[in-house]
Coordinates of C-alpha atoms and ligand atoms in Angstrom, one line a residue:
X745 CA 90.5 36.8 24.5
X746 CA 90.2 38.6 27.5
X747 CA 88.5 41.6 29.7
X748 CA 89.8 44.3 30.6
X749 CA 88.3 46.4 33.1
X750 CA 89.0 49.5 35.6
X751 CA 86.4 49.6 38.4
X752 CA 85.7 51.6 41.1
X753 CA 83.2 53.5 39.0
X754 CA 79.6 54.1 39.9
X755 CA 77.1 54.7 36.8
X756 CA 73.6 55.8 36.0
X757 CA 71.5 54.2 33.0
X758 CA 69.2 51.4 31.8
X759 CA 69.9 47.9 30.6
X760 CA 68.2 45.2 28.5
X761 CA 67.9 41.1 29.5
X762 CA 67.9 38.8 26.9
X763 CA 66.0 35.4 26.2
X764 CA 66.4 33.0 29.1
X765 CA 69.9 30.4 28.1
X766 CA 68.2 27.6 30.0
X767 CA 65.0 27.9 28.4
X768 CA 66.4 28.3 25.1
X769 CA 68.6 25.4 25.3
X770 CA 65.4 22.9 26.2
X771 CA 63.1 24.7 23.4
X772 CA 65.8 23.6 20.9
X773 CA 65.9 20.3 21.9
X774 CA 62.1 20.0 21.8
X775 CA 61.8 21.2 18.0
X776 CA 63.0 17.2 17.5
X777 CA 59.2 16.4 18.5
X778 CA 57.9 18.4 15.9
X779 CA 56.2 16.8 12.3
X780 CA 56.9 20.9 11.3
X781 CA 59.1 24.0 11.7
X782 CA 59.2 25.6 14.8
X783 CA 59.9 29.3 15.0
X784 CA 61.8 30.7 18.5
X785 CA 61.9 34.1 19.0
X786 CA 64.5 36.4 21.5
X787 CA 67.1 33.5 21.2
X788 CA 69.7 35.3 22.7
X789 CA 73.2 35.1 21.1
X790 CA 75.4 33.2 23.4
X791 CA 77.9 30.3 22.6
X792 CA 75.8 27.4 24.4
X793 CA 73.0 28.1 22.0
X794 CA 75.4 27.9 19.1
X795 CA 76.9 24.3 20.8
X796 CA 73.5 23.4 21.0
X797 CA 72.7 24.3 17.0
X798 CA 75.8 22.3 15.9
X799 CA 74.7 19.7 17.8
X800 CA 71.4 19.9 16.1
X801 CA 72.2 20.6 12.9
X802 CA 74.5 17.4 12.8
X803 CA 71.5 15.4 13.8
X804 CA 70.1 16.4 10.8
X805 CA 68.0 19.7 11.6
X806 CA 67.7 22.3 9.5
X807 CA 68.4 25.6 10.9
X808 CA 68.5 29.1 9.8
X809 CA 68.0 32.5 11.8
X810 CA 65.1 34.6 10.3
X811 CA 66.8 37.4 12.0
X812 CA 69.5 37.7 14.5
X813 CA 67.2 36.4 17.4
X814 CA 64.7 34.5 15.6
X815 CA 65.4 31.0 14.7
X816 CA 63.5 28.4 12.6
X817 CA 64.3 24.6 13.0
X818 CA 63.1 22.0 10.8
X819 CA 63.4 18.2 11.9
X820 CA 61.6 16.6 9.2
X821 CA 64.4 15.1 7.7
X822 CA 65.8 13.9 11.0
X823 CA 67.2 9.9 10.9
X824 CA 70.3 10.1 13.7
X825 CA 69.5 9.5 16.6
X826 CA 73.6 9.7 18.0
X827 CA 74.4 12.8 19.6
X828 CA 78.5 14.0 18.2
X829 CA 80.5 13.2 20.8
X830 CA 82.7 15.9 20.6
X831 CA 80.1 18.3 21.3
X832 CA 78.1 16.8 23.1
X833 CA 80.8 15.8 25.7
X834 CA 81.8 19.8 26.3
X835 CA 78.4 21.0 26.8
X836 CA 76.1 19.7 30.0
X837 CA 73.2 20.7 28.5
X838 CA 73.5 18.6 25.6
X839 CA 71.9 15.2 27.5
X840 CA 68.4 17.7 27.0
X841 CA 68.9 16.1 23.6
X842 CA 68.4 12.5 24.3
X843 CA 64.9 12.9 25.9
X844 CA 63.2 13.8 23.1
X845 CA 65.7 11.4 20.6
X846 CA 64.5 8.8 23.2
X847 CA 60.6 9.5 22.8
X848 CA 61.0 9.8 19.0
X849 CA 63.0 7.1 17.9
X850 CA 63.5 5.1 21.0
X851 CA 66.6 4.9 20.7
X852 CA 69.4 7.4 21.2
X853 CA 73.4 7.2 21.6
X854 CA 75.3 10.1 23.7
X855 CA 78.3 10.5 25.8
X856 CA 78.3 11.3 29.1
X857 CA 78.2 15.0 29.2
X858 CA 80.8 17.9 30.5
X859 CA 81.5 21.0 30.2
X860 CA 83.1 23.2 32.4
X861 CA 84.2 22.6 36.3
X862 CA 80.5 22.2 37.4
X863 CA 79.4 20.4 34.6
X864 CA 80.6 16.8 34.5
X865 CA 77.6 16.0 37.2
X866 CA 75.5 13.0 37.9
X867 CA 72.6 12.0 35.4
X868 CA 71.4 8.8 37.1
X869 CA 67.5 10.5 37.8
X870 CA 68.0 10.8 34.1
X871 CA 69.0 6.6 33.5
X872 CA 66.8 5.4 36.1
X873 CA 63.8 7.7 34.8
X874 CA 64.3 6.5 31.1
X875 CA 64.7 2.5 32.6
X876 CA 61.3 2.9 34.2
X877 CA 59.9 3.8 30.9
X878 CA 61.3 0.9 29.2
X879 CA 64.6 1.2 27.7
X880 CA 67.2 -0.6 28.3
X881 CA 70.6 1.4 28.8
X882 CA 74.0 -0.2 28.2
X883 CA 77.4 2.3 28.5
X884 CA 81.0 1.7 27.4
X885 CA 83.8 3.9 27.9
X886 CA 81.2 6.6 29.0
X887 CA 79.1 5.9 26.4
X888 CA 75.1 5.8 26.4
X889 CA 72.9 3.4 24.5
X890 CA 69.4 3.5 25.1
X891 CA 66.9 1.2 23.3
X892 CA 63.1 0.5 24.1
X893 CA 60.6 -1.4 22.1
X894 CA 58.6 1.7 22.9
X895 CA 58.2 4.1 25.8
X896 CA 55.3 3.0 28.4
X897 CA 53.6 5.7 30.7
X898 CA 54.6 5.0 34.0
X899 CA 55.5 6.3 38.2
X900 CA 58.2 7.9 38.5
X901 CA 59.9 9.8 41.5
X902 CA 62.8 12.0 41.2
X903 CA 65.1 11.8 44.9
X904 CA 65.9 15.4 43.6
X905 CA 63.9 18.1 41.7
X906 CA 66.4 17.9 38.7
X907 CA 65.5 20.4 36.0
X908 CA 66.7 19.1 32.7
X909 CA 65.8 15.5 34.2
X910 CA 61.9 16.9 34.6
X911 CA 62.0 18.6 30.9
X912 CA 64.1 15.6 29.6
X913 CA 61.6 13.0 30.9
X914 CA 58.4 15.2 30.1
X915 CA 60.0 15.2 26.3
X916 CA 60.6 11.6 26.0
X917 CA 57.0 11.0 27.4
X918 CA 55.1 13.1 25.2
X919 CA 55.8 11.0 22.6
X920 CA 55.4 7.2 24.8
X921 CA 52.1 5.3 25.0
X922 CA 50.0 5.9 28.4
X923 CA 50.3 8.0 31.5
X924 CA 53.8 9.1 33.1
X925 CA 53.6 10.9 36.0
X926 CA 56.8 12.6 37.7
X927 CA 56.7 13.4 42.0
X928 CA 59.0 15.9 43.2
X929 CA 59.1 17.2 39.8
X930 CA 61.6 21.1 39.1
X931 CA 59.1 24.0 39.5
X932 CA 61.8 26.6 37.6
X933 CA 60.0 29.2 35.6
X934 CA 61.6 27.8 32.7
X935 CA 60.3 23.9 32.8
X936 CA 56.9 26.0 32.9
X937 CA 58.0 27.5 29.6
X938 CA 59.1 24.7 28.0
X939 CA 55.6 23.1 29.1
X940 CA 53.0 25.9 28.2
X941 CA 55.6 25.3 24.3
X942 CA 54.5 21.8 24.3
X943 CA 50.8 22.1 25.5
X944 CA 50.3 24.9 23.0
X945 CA 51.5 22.3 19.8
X946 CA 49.2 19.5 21.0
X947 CA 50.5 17.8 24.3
X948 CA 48.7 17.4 27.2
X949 CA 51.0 18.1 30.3
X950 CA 49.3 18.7 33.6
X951 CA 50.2 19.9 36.8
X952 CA 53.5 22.4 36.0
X953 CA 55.1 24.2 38.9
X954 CA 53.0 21.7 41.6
X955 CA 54.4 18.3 43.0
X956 CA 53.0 16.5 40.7
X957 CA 53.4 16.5 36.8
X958 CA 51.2 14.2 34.6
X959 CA 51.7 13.5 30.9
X960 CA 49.7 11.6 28.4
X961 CA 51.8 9.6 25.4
X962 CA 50.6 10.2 22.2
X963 CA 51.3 7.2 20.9
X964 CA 54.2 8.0 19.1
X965 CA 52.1 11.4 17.3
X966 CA 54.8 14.2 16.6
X967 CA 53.7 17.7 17.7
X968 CA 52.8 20.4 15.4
X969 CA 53.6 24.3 15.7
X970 CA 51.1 26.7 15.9
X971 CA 52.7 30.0 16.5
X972 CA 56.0 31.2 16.9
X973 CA 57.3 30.6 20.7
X974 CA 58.8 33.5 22.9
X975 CA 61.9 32.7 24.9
X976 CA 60.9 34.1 28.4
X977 CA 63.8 36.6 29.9
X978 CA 66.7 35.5 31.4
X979 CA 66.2 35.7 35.1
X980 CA 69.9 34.7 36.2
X981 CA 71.1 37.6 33.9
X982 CA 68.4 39.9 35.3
X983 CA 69.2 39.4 39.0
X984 CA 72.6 39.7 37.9
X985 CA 72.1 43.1 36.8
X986 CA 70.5 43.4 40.0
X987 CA 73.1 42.5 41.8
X988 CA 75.5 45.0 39.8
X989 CA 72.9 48.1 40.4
X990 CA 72.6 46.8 44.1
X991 CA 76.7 47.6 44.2
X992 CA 77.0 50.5 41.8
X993 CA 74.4 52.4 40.5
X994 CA 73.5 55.0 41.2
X995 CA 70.2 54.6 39.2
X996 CA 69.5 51.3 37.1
X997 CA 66.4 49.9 35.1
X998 CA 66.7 46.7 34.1
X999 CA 63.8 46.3 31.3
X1000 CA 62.7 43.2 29.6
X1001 CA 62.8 41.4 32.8
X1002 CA 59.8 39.0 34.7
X1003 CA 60.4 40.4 38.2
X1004 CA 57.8 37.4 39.5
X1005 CA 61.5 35.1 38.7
X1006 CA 63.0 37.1 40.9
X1007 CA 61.2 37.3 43.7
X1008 CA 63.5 35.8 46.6
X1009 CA 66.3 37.6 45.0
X1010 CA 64.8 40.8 45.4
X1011 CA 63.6 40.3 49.2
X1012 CA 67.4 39.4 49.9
X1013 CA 68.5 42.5 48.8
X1014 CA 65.9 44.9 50.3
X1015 CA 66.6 42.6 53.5
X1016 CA 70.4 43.9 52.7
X1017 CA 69.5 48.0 52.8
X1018 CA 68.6 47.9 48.8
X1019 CA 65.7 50.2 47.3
X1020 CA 64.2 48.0 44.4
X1021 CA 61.5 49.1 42.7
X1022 CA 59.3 46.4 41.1
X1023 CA 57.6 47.2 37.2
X1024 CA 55.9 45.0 35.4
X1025 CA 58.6 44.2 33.2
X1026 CA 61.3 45.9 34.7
X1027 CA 63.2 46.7 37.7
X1028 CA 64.9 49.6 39.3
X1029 CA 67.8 49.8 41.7
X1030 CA 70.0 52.1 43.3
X1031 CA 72.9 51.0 45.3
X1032 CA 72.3 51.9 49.4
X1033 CA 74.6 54.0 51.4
X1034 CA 75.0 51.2 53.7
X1035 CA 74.8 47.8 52.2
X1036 CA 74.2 45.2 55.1
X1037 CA 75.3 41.5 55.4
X1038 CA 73.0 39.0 54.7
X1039 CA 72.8 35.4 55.0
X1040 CA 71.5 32.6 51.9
X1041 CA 71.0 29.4 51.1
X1042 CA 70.7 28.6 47.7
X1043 CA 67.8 26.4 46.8
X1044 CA 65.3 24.9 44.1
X1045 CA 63.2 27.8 42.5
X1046 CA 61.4 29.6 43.9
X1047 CA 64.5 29.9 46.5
X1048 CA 67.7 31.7 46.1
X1049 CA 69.1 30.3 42.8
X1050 CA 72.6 29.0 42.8
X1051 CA 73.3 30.1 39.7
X1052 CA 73.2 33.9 41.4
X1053 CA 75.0 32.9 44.5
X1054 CA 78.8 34.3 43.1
X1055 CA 77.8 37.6 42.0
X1056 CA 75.9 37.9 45.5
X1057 CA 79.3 36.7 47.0
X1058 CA 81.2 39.6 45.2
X1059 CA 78.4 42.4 46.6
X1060 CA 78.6 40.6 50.3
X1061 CA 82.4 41.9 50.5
X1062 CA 81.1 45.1 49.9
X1063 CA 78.6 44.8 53.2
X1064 CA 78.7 45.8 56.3
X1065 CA 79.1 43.1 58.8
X1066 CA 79.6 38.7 58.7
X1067 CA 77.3 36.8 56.1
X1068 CA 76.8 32.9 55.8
X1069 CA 76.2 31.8 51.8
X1070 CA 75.4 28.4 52.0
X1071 CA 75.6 26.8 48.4
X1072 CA 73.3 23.3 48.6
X1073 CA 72.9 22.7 44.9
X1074 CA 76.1 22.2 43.8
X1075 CA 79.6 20.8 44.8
X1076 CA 82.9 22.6 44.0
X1077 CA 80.7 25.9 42.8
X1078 CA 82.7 27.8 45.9
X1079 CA 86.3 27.4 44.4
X1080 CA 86.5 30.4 43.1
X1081 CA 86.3 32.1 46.4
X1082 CA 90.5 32.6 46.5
X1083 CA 90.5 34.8 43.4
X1084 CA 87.8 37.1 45.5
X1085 CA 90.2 36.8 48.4
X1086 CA 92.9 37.5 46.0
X1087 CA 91.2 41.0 45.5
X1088 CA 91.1 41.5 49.3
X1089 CA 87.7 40.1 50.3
X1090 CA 88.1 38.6 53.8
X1091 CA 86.3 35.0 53.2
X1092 CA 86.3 32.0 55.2
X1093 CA 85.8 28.6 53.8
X1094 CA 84.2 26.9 56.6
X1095 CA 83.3 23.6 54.2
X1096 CA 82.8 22.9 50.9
X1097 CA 79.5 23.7 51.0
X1098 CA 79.9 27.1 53.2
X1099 CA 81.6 30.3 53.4
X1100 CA 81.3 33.2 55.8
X1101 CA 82.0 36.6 54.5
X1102 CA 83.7 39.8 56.7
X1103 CA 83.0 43.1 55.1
X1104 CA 83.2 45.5 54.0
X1105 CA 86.6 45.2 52.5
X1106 CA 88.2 47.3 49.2
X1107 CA 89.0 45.4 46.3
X1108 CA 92.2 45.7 44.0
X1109 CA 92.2 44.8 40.6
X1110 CA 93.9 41.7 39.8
X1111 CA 94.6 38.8 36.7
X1112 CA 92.0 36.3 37.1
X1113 CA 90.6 32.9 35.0
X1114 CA 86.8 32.1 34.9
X1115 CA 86.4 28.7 36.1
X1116 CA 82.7 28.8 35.1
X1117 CA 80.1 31.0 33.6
X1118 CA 78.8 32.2 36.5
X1119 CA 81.9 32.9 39.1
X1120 CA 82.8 34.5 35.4
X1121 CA 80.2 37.2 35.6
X1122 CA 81.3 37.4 39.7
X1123 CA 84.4 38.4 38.3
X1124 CA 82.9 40.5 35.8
X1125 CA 81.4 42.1 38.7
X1126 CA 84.7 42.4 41.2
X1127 CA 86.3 43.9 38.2
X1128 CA 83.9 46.6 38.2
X1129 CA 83.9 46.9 41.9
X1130 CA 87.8 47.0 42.8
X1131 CA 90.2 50.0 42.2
X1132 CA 92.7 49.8 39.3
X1133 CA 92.7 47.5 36.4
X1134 CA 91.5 43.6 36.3
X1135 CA 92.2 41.1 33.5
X1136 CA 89.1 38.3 33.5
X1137 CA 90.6 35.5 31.0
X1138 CA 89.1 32.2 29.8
X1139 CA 85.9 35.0 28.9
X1140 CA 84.1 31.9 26.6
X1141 CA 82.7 30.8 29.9
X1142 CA 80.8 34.3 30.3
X1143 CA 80.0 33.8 26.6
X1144 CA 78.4 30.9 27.1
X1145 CA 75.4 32.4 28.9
X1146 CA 75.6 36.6 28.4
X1147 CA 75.4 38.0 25.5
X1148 CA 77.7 40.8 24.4
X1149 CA 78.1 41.4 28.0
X1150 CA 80.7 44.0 27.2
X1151 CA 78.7 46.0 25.4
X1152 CA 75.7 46.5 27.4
X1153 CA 78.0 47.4 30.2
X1154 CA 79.7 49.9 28.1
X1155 CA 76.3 51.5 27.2
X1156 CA 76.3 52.2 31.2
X1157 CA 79.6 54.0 31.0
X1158 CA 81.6 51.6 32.9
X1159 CA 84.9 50.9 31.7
X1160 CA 85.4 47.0 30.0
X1161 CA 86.8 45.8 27.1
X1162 CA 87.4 43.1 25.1
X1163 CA 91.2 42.8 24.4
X1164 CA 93.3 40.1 22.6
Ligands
EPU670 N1 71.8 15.7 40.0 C1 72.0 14.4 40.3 N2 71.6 13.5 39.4 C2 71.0 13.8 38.2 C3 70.7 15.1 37.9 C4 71.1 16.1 38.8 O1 72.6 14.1 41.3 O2 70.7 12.8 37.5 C5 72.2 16.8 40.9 C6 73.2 17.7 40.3 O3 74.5 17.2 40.4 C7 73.0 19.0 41.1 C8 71.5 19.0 41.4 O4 71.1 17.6 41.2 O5 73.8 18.9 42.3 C9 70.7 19.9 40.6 O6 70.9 19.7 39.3 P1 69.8 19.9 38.2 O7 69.7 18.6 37.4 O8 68.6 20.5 38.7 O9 70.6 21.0 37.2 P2 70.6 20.9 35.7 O10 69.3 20.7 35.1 O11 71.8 20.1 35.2 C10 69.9 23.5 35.4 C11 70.6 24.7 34.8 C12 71.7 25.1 35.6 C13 71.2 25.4 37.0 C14 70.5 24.2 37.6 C15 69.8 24.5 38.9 C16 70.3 24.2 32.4 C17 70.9 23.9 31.1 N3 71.1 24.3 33.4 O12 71.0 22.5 35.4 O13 72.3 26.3 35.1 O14 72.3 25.8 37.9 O15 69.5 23.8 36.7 O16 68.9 25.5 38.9 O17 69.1 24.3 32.5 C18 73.9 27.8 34.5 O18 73.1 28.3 33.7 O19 75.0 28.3 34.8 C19 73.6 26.5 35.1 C20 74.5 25.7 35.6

């Protein structure tokens, strides 16, 4: 499978976000702490949430959509507490599982986890976190074996803000005996989600989006469901819907959106010539007559999130003069920068870490691979930008994360399809 699109084309029209992936992923892997079923509602439709239900579902949990984003999961039955490797091993998000696994059996089994290029990354905040609580870890052949005679409250300070480590160790210590309490804690709006989920069934979490967050164990007590939980909108999708209005549109509203997530985002791009106006669950955008370079560096929430730092690439070669994006979350998530080139953007690699951007320059369509889901929706975005036809292939990388991307861009009269 592959897209097929012929840009140059502004638009008019409106567009809708769906549920947040990354909250999503971490609500699933909380419904293992649950004595009953748990109902999630705007699951959006996206392969990683599918990974993710396999990988449940082969634990034992019962699944079943109520309709096609609502999801019920049932872990009663629940006795395995070994992730499948297969899976597991393809999808980075899949070590979320062992936190809770950890807190409710104390003892889980998982391979090291992948995924795509940016994936296969460190998870020692993760060991070191669960040691201090009282398992013991053996690996073989990048295997994981944690065992504890049960998980004690305890210190615990993260060198980095991790975000899956926070809500991993948060779900393995809702469950322990005593007090943990994480320093230098994630502040991302969706560890707050996943919190106010687990506060609202029974835990007691304290201190979400501060430096500080404190949980009391309840002594091995599962959690029970109240109400159904709401996946919060996808604020990576959002902004990059932003992003695309900020290039092309002559007039887009993005709706079902929480513009408060976007907040650095949005004071880029006015900074960059861009009229957006703020709703209170949507956002309008217009493209300016003269875009203007800017400079980023992405950071933790509530900076500039990584995650948005291609797509801005792709609408920086479309600004007037030099900008510096400085990527300090990951390494290797600026390879994709010779495709852009490729296309006829003028970038410099200056390091790994930094690029420097010379615009404005036309881009030509070209054949191009997604190396990850989000230089995927960058490419999406070229596409749309450059004259003549691109090809986008390897597309189950943007399918990880957007749903029916295609289509909602086909609503808006641009001109993508997906083609065997
Ligand atoms: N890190 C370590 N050791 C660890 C954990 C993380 O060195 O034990 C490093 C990572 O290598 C990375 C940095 O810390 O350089 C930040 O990683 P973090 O752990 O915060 O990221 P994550 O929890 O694995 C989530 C999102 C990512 C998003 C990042 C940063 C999920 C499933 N994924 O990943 O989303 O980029 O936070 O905001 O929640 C995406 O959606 O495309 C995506 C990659």
């Amino acid at each position: 499978m592959k897209f097929e699109i012929f840009g140059g084309k502004t638009f008019s029209g409106e567009i809708e976000v769906s549920g947040s992936k990354n909250n999503t992923l971490k609500i699933l892997s909380a419904s293992l702490l649950f004595k009953n079923p748990v109902v999630i509602e705007n699951v959006p439709q996206i392969e990683d949430v599918f990974r993710m239900n396999e990988l449940l579902k082969d634990l034992g949990v019962n699944i079943f959509y109520k309709n096609k984003n609502t999801l019920v999961l049932d872990s009663r039955k629940v006795k395995n507490f070994k992730l499948s490797f297969d899976t597991a091993k393809k999808l980075r998000a899949s070590i979320a599982l062992a936190g809770p696994l950890l807190g409710r059996f104390n003892q889980v089994v998982f391979p090291y986890p992948g995924g795509c290029v940016i994936g296969k990354r460190p998870i020692d905040i993760f060991l070191s976190a669960w040691k201090k609580m009282g398992a013991n870890v053996s690996e073989k052949n990048d295997v994981f074996c944690l065992k504890a005679k049960k998980i004690k409250g305890t210190n615990i300070v993260f060198r980095l803000p991790s975000v899956t480590a926070t809500e991993s160790v948060i779900m393995t210590a809702v469950l322990g005996y005593g007090k943990t309490i994480i320093w230098n804690p994630a502040r991302e709006p969706e560890v707050l989600a996943l919190i106010d989920f687990l506060n609202a069934s029974g835990a007691k979490i304290f201190g979400a989006g501060t430096s500080k967050i404190e949980i009391i164990g309840r002594n091995g007590k599962l959690l029970e469901s109240k109400k159904p939980f709401k996946i919060i909108p996808d604020r990576i999708e959002a902004g990059s819907f932003l992003i695309l209005g900020s290039a092309l549109a002559n007039y887009l509203k993005i709706k079902n959106c929480n513009p408060e997530h976007l907040m650095s985002v949005i004071g880029v791009l006015k900074d960059a010539g861009v009229q957006v106006k703020i709703g209170k669950n949507f956002l309008e955008v217009q493209k300016p007559k003269k875009l203007l370079a800017c400079n980023i560096k992405t950071s933790e929430y509530p900076g500039f999130p990584t995650d948005l730092q291609a797509p801005f690439v792709v609408l920086m070669t479309q600004a007037y003069g030099q900008s510096m994006i400085f990527e300090t979350i990951y390494d290797g998530r600026l390879n994709y920068i010779e495709d852009i080139n490729r296309m006829g953007a003028k970038i410099i690699m200056c390091d790994p870490h930094r690029i420097i951007i010379n615009g404005p320059t036309k881009l030509r369509g070209r054949e191009i691979e997604s190396p990850d889901l989000r230089a995927g929706l960058a490419f999406v975005l070229a596409g749309l930008i450059a004259r003549g036809k691109s090809l986008i292939y390897n597309i189950y990388q943007i399918d990880r994360g957007y749903e029916k991307i295609e289509e909602k861009l086909q609503k808006l009269g641009l001109n993508i399809k997906r083609v065997e």
